[in-house]
Coordinates of C-alpha atoms in Angstrom, one line a residue:
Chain A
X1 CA 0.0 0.0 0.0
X2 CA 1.5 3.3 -1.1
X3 CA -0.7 5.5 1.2
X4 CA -1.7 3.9 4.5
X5 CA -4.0 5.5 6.5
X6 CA -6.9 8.0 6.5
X7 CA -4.9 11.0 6.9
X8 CA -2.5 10.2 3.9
X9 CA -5.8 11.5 2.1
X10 CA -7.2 13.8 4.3
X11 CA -4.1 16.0 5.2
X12 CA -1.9 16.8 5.9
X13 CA -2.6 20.2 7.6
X14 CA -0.3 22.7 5.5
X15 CA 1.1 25.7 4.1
X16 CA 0.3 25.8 0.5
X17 CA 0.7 25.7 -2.3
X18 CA 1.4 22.1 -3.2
X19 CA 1.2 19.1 -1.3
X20 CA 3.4 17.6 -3.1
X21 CA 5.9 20.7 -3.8
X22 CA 5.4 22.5 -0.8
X23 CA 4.1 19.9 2.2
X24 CA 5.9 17.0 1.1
X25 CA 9.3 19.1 -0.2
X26 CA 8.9 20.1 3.6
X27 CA 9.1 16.9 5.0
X28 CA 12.0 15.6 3.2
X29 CA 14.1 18.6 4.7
X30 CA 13.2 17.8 8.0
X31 CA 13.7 14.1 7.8
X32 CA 16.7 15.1 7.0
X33 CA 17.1 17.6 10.2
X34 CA 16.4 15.2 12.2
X35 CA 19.0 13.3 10.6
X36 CA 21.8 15.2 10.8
X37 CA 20.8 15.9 14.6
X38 CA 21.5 19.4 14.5
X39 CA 21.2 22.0 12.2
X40 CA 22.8 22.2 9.0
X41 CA 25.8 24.9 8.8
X42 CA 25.5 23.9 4.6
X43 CA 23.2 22.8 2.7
X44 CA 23.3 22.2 -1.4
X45 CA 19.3 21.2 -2.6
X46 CA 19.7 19.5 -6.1
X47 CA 16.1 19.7 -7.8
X48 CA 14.8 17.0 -10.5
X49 CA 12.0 16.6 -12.4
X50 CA 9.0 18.8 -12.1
X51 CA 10.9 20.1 -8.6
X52 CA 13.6 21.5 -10.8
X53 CA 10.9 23.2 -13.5
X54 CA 8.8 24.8 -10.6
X55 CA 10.1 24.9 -7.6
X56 CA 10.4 28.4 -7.2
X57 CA 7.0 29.5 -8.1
X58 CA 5.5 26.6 -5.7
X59 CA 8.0 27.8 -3.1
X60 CA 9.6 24.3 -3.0
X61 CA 13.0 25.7 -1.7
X62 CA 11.3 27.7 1.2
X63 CA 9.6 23.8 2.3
X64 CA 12.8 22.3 2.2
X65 CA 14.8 25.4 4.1
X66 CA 11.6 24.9 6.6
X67 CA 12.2 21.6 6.7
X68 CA 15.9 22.3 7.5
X69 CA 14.9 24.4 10.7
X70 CA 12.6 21.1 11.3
X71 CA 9.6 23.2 10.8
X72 CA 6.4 20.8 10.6
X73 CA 3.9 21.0 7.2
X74 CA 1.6 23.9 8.6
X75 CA 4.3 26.3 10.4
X76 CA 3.1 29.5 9.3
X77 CA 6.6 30.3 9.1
X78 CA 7.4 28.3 6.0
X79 CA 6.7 31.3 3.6
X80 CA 9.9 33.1 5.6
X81 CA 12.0 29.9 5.9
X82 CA 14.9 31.2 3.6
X83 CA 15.8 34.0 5.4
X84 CA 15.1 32.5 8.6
X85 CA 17.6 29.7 7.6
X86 CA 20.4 32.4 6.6
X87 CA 19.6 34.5 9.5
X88 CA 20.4 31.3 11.6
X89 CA 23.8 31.0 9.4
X90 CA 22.5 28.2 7.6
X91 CA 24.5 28.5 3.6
X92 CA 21.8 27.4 1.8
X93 CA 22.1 26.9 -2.1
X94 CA 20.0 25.2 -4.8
X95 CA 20.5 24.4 -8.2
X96 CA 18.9 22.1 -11.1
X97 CA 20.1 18.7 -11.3
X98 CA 20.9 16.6 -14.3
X99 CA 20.7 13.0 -15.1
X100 CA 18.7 10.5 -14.0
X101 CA 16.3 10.3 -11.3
X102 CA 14.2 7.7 -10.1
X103 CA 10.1 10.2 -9.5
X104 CA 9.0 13.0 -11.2
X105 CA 9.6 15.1 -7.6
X106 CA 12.7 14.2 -6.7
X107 CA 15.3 16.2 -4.0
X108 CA 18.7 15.5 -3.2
X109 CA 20.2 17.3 0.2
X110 CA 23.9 17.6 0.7
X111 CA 24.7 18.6 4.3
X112 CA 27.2 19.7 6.5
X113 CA 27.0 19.9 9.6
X114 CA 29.4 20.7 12.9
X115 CA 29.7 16.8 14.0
X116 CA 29.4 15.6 9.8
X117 CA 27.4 15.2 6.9
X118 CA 24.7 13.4 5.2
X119 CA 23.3 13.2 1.7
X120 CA 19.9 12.0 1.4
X121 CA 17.6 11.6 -2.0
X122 CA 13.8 11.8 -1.1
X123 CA 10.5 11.4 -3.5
X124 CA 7.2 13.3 -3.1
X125 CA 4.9 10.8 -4.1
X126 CA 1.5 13.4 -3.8
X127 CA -0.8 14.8 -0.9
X128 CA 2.0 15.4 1.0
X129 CA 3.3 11.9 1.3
X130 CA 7.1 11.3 0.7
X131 CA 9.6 8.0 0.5
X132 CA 13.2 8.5 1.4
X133 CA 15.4 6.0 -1.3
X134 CA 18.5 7.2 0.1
X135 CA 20.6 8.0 3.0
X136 CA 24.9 8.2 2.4
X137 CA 24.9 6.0 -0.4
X138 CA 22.7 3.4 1.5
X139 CA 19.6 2.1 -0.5
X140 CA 16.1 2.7 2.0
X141 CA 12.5 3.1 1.4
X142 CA 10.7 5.0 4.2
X143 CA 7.8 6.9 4.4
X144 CA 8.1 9.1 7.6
X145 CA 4.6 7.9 8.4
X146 CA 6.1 6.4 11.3
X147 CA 8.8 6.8 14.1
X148 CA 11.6 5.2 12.4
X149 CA 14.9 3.8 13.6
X150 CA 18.1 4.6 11.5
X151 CA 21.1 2.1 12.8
X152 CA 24.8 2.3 10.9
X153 CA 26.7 -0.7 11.8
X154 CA 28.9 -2.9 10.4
X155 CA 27.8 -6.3 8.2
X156 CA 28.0 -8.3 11.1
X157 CA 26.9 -11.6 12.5
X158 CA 24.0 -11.3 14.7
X159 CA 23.3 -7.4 14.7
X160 CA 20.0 -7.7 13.0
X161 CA 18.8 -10.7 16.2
X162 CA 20.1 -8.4 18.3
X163 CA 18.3 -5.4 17.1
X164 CA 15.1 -7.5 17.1
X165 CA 15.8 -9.1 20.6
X166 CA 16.1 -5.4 21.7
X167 CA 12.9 -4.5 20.0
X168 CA 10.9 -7.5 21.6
X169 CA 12.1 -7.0 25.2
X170 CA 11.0 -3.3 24.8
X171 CA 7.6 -4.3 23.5
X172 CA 7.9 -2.3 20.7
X173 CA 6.5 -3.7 17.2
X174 CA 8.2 -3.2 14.0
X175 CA 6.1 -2.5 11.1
X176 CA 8.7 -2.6 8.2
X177 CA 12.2 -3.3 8.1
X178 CA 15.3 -3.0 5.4
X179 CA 19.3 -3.0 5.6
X180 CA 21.6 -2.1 2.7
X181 CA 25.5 -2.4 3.1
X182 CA 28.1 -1.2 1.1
X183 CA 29.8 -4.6 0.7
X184 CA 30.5 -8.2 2.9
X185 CA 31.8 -7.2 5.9
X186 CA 31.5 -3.6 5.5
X187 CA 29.1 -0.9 6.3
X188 CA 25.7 -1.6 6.6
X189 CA 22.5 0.9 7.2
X190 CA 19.4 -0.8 8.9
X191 CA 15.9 0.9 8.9
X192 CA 13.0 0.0 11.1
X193 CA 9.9 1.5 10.6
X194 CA 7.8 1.2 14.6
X195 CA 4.8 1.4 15.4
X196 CA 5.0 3.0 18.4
X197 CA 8.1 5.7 19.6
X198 CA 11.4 4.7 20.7
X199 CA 12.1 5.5 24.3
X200 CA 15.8 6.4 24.9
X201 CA 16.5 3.5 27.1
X202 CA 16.0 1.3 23.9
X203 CA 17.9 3.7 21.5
X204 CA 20.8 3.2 24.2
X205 CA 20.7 -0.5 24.5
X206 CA 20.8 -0.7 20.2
X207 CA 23.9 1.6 20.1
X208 CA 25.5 -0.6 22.7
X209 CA 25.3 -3.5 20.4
X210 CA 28.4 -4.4 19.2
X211 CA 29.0 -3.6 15.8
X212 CA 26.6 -0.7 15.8
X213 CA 28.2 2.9 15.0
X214 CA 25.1 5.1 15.3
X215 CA 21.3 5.1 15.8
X216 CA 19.1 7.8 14.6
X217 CA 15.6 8.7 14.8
X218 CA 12.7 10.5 12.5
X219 CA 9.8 11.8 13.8
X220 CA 7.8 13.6 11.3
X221 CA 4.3 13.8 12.8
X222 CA 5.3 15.4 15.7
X223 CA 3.9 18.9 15.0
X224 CA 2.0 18.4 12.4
X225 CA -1.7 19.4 12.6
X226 CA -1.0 21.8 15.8
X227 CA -1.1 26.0 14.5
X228 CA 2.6 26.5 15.1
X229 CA 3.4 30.1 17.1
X230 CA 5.5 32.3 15.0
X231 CA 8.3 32.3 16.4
X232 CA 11.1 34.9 15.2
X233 CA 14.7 34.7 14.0
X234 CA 16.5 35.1 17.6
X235 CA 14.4 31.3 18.3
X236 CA 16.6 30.2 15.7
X237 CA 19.5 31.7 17.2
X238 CA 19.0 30.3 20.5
X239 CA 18.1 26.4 19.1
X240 CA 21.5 26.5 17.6
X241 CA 23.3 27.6 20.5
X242 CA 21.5 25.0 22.3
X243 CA 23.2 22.1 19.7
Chain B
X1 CA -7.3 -1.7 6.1
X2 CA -10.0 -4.2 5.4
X3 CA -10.9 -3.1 2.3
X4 CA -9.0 -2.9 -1.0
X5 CA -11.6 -1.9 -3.1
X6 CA -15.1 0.5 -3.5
X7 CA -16.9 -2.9 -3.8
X8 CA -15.4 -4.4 -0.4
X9 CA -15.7 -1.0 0.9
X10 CA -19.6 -1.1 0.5
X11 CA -19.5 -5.1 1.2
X12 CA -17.9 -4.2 4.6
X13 CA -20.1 -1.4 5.7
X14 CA -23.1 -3.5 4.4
X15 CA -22.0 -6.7 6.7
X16 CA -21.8 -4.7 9.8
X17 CA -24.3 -2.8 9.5
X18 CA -22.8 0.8 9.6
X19 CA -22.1 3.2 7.8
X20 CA -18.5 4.3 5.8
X21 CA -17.7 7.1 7.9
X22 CA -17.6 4.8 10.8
X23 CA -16.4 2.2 9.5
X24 CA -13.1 4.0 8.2
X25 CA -12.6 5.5 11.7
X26 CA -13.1 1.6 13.2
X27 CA -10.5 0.6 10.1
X28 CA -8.1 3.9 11.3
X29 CA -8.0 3.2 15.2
X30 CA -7.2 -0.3 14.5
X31 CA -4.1 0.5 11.8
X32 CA -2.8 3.4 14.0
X33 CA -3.2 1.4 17.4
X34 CA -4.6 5.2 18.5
X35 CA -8.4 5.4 20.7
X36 CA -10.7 5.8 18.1
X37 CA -11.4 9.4 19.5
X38 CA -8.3 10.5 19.3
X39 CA -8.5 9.8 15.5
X40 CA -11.9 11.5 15.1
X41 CA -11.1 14.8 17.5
X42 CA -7.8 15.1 15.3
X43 CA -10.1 15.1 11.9
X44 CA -12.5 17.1 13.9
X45 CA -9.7 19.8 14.1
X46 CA -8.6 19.4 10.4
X47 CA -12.6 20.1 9.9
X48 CA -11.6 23.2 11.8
X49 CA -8.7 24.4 9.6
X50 CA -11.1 23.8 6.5
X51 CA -13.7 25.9 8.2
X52 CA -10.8 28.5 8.4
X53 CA -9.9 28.3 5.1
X54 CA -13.3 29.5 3.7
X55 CA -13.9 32.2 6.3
X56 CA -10.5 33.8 5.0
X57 CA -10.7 33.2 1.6
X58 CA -14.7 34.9 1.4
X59 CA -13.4 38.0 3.5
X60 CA -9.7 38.4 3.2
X61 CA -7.3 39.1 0.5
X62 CA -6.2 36.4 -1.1
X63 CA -3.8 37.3 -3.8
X64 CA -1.2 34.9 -4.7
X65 CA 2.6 36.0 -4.9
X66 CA 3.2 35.8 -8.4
X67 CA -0.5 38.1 -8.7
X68 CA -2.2 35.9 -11.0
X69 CA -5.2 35.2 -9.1
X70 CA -6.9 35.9 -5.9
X71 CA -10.7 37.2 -4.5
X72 CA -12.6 35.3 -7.1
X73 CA -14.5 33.4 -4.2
X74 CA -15.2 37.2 -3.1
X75 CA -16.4 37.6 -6.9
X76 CA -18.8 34.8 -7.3
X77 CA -19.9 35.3 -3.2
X78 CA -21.3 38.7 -4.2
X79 CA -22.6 37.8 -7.7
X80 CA -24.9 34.8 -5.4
X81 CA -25.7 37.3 -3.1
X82 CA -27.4 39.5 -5.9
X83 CA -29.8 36.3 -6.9
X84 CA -28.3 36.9 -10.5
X85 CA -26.7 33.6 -10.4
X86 CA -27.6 30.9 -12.9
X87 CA -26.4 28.0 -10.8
X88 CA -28.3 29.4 -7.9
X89 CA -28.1 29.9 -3.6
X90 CA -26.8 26.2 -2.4
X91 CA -24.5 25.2 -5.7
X92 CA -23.4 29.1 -6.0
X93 CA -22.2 28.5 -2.4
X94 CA -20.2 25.8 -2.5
X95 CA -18.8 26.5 -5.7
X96 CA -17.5 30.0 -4.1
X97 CA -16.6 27.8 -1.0
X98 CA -14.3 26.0 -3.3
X99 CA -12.4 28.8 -4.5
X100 CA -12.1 30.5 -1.4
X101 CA -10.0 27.4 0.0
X102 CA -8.2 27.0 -3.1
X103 CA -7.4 30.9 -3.1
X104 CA -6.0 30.8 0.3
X105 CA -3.4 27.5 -0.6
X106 CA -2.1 29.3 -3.8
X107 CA -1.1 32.4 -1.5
X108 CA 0.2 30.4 0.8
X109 CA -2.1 30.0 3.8
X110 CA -2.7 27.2 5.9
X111 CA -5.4 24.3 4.1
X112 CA -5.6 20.8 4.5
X113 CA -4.7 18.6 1.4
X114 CA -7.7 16.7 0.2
X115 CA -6.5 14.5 -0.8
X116 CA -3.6 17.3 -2.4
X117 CA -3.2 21.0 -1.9
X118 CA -3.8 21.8 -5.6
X119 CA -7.7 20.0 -4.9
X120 CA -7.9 21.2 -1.2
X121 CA -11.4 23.2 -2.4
X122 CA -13.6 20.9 -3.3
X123 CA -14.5 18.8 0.0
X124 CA -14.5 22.1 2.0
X125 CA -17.1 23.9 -0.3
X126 CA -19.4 20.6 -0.3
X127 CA -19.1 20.3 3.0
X128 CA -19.3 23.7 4.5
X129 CA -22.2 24.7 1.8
X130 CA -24.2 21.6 2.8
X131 CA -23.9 21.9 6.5
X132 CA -24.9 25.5 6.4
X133 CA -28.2 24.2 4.0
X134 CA -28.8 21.3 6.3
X135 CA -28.1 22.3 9.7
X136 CA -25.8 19.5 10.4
X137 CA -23.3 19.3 13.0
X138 CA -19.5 19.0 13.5
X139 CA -19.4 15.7 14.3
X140 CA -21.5 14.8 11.3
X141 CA -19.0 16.1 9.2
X142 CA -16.4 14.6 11.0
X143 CA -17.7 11.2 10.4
X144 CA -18.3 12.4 6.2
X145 CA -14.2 13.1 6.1
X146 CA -14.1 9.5 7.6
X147 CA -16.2 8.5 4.6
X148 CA -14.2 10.7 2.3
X149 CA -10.9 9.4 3.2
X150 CA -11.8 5.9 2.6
X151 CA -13.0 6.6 -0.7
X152 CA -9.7 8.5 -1.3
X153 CA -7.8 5.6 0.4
X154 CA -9.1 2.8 -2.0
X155 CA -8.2 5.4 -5.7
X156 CA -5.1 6.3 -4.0
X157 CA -3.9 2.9 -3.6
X158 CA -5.3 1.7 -6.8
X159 CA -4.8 4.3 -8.9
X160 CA -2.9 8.1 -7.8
X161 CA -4.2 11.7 -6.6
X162 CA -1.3 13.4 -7.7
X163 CA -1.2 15.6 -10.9
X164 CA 2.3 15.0 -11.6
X165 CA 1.6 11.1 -11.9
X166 CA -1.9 10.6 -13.6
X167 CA -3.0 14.4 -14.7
X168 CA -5.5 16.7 -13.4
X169 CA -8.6 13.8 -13.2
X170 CA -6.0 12.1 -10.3
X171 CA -6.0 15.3 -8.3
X172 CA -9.6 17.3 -8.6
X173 CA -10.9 14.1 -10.2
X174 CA -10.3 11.8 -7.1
X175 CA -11.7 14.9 -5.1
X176 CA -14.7 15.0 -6.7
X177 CA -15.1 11.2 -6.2
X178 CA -14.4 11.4 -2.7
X179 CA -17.1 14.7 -2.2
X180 CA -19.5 13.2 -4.0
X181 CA -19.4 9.8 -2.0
X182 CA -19.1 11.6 1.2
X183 CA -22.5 13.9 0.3
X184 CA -24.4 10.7 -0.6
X185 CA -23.9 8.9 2.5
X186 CA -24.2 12.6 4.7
X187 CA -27.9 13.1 3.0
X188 CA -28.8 9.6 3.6
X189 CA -27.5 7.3 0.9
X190 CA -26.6 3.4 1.3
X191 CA -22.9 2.2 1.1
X192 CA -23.8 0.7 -2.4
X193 CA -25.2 4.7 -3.6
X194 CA -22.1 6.6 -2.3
X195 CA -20.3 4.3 -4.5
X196 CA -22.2 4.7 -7.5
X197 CA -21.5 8.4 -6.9
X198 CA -18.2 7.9 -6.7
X199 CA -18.1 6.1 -9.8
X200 CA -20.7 9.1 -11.7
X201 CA -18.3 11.8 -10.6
X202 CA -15.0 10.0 -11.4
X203 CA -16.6 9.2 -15.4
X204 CA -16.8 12.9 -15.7
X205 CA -13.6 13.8 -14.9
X206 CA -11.4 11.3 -16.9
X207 CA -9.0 12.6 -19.2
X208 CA -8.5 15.9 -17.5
X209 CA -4.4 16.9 -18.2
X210 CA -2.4 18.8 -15.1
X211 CA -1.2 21.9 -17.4
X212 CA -0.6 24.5 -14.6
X213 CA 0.6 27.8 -15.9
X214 CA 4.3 28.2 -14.9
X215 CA 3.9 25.3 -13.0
X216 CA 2.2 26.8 -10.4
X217 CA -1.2 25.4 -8.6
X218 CA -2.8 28.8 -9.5
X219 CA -4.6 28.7 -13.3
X220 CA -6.5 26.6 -14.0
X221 CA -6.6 24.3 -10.5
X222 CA -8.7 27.2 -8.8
X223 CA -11.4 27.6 -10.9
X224 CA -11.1 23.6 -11.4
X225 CA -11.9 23.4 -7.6
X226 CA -15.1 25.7 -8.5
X227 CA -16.5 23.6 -10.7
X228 CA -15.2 20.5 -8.8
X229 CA -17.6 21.1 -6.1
X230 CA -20.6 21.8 -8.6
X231 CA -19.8 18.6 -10.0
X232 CA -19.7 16.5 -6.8
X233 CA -23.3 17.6 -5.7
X234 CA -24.4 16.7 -9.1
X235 CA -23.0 13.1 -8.9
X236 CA -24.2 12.8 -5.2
X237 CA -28.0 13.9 -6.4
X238 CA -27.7 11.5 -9.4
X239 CA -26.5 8.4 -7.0
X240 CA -29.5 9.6 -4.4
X241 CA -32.3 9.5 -7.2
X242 CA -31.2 5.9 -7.7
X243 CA -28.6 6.7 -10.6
X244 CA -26.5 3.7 -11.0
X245 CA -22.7 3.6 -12.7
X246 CA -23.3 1.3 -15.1
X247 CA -19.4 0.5 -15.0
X248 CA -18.6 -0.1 -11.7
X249 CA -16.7 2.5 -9.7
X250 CA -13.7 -0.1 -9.6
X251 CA -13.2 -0.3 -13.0
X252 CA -13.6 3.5 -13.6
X253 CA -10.7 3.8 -10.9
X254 CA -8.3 1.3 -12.9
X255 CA -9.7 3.6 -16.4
X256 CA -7.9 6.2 -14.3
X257 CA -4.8 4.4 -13.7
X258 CA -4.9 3.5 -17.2
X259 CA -5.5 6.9 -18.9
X260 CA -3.3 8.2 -16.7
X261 CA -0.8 6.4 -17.4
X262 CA -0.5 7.0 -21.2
X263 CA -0.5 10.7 -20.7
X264 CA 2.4 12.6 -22.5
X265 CA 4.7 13.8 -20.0
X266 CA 3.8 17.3 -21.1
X267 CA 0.3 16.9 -19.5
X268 CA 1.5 15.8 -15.7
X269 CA 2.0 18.8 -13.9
X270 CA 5.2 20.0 -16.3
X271 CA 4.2 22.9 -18.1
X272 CA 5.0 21.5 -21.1
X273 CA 1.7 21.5 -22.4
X274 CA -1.7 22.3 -22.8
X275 CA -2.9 25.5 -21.1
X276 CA 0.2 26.3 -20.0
X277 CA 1.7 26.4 -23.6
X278 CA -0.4 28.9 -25.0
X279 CA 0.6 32.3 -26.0
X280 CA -0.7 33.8 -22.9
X281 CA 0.4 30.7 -20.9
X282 CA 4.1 31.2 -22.4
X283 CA 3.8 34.7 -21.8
X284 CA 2.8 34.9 -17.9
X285 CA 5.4 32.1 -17.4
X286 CA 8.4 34.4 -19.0
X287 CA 7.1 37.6 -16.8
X288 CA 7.5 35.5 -14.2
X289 CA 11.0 34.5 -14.9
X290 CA 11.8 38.1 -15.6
X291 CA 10.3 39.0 -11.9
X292 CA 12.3 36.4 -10.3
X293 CA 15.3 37.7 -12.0
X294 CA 14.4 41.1 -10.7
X295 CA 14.1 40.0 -7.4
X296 CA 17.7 38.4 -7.4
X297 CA 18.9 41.4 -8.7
X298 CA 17.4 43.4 -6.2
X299 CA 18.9 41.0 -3.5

């Protein structure tokens, strides 16, 4: 099922114009926010497709600069992301890509931040609904409809029963699961999508499996749906001080 | 969900003896795990945003950045209001309901995507114009966006919504489908009627190319969200007088898929084509790569 709920259809609640250019451009960026875990000090935005022909005029780089500052689908302060993003010192630049690219709305986010990088290639699918296909090189398919577990580790035997054993003893349920790695032995990238959150205890017993490097989490309904308070450019300021 | 299909859909609702609505908040609470009224109070306050979204659109201004449209809904509002209008009072309304919602998404103000931004009119001005006429209440409506999702739910997963993969018919087409099956069941219809509605209202809209000037959701998806809404109370009083579609709504959605499909790349949401190719077309879209240059310049 591409779209799995009621509210894949009837929402989300957003700043228009376009679900699919604006809300969904929007949730890409802050999947990758949250990501990154902090905010980005660079960012390049390569556009495809019918993102590279329009984006401007459906305000597709102001959703994913929002989504940079983690902003959810109907922050009222989406119009005003750019210069909030600059403001903050984010170097934000976007161009038109060339080549191939596997959806007509297709993103690809190089960042940098202070403790590293990430590039990331997401697909608005329509009504707001988005895939990820890839994180560093790594092969994934998730939808952000759920809390999602990101785990970097190394092609190893026994991390994925151990990830699972973890999983059962916290009660938590996982709904769809996929790992890509780089090569035998090498580096692998696990993604769980939950059905419920994660609570840190857990996220602290995964990274102290052996093997495992890092373990990220995406939240992307957190937000959404509530009228955000506008909240001005020294906000910013401070949530970057803060990382 | 327990349904994959219109015809299980109505099968469903039929066996237990309820009606869509409910039925797709029973489906929703048991696929998110949530209290089934914590699923209905969060449509409830999506209900609210809609609400929003007319009142600001039929009072404030509502023109778009680039400047191409804006206060239509304000237009048509005051051409009902002088009892000129050839549609007349309750289709007049929902048609300017339409456009009001539509008008606030392309200048950037808060909507909820039904089941996209660039259709986010049409369920609003059916639903807002009815519950005025009828005097129905919130939760009412709450339960018909229930009713509308699942009809959304089963062309989204067999066909697509989105104008950039199946044309315009995906977008305001699946939109009038899911009105007009919402408005059947909300005035009374079985299951098996808000079907055929569905089926009626999708017919009509097959075909219909994405060819948004410059790209933008702005001309002609706003006044397509106009007529949308006219559309879906037509299919919803054809299904209540006991109009049947003669093809069944499941095959009109796979039609979709299939028409869709085999659209030229130039008539999903590229600007390649159609309206957006005309002289004027061409024209508005080079002024507005001459403003954006401006503005760069400026900067």
């Amino acid at each position: 099922m591409r779209f799995k709920d009621v509210f894949s259809i009837i929402g989300p609640a957003m700043v228009g114009p376009s679900s699919s250019h604006t809300a969904g451009a929007a949730r890409i960026g802050r999947a990758a926010r949250q990501l990154l875990g902090e905010m980005p000090q660079k960012a390049e935005v390569i556009f495809y497709g019918s993102f590279a022909a329009t984006y401007q005029g459906h305000g597709t780089d102001r959703a994913i600069a929002g989504g940079l500052l983690d902003f959810a689908t109907d922050d009222l302060r989406l119009p005003d992301s750019i210069e909030l993003a600059e403001a903050a010192g984010m170097d934000l630049s976007f161009r038109q890509g060339a080549g191939l690219f596997p959806h007509p709305n297709t993103v690809r986010l190089e960042l940098a931040g202070e403790s590293g990088g990430l590039s990331l290639t997401g697909i608005s699918i329509g009504g707001g609904n988005i895939e990820i296909v890839e994180i560093d090189g790594f092969s994934v398919k998730l939808s952000g409809m759920y809390p999602t577990v990101l785990i970097h580790h190394m092609d190893y035997l026994g991390v994925l029963a151990g990830v699972t054993d973890t999983m059962r003893r916290g009660r938590v349920n996982i709904g769809h699961m996929s790992l890509d790695r780089k090569n035998r032995s090498g580096a692998a990238l696990t993604v769980l999508e939950l059905d419920e959150r994660l609570a840190p205890e857990l996220a602290a017993e995964l990274m102290a499996l052996p093997a495992v490097q890092s373990v990220k989490l995406i939240h992307l309904e957190e937000g959404e749906k509530k009228p955000a308070e506008s909240a001005g450019v020294e906000g910013m300021k401070e949530e970057k001080g803060k990382e | 969900m327990n349904f994959h299909t219109l015809s299980q859909l109505a099968a469903l609702a039929a066996e237990r003896n309820t009606e869509i609505g409910a039925l797709m908040l029973e489906e929703q609470s048991a696929e998110s795990g949530r209290p089934a009224d914590a699923e209905f109070a969060k449509m409830k306050e999506y209900y609210g945003v809609m609400k929003e979204a007319v009142q600001r659109g039929m009072t404030e201004n509502t023109t778009s950045r680039s400047g191409l449209t804006g206060l239509d809904a304000q237009r048509v509002g005051a051409y009902n209001a002088s009892g000129e209008s050839c549609l007349g009072g309750p289709s007049g309304q929902a048609m300017a309901y339409a456009l009001a919602v539509s008008e606030v998404n392309a200048s950037m103000g808060r909507i909820i995507a039904t089941p996209t931004a660039g259709s986010c009119g049409i369920i609003p001005g059916v639903f807002l114009s009815c519950q005025e006429r009828f005097g129905w209440d919130d939760d009412k409506m709450t339960y018909g966006l229930f009713a509308a999702g699942a009809i959304g739910y089963v062309i989204a997963n067999n066909s697509f919504v989105s104008g950039a993969e199946g044309g315009c018919q995906a977008e305001v087409g699946s939109a009038i489908g899911m009105a007009a099956g919402a408005l059947t069941e909300l005035r009374g219809g079985t299951p098996a009627q808000a079907v055929h509605a569905v089926g009626l209202a999708l017919k009509n809209t097959l075909g219909l190319i994405c060819d948004p000037v410059g790209g933008l959701v702005e001309i002609p998806c706003i006044v397509r969200n106009g007529f949308g809404a006219v559309t879906a109370l037509a299919a919803a009083d054809m299904a209540l007088a006991g109009v049947r579609s003669v093809i069944p709504s499941d095959e009109v959605i796979k039609v979709m898929l299939e028409v869709g499909s085999s659209m030229p790349e130039k008539h999903r949401e590229t600007a390649g084509g159609g309206l957006a190719q005309t002289p004027t077309g061409r024209k508005i879209m080079e002024d507005l790569r001459g403003s954006r240059r401006e503005e760069k310049l400026e900067s």
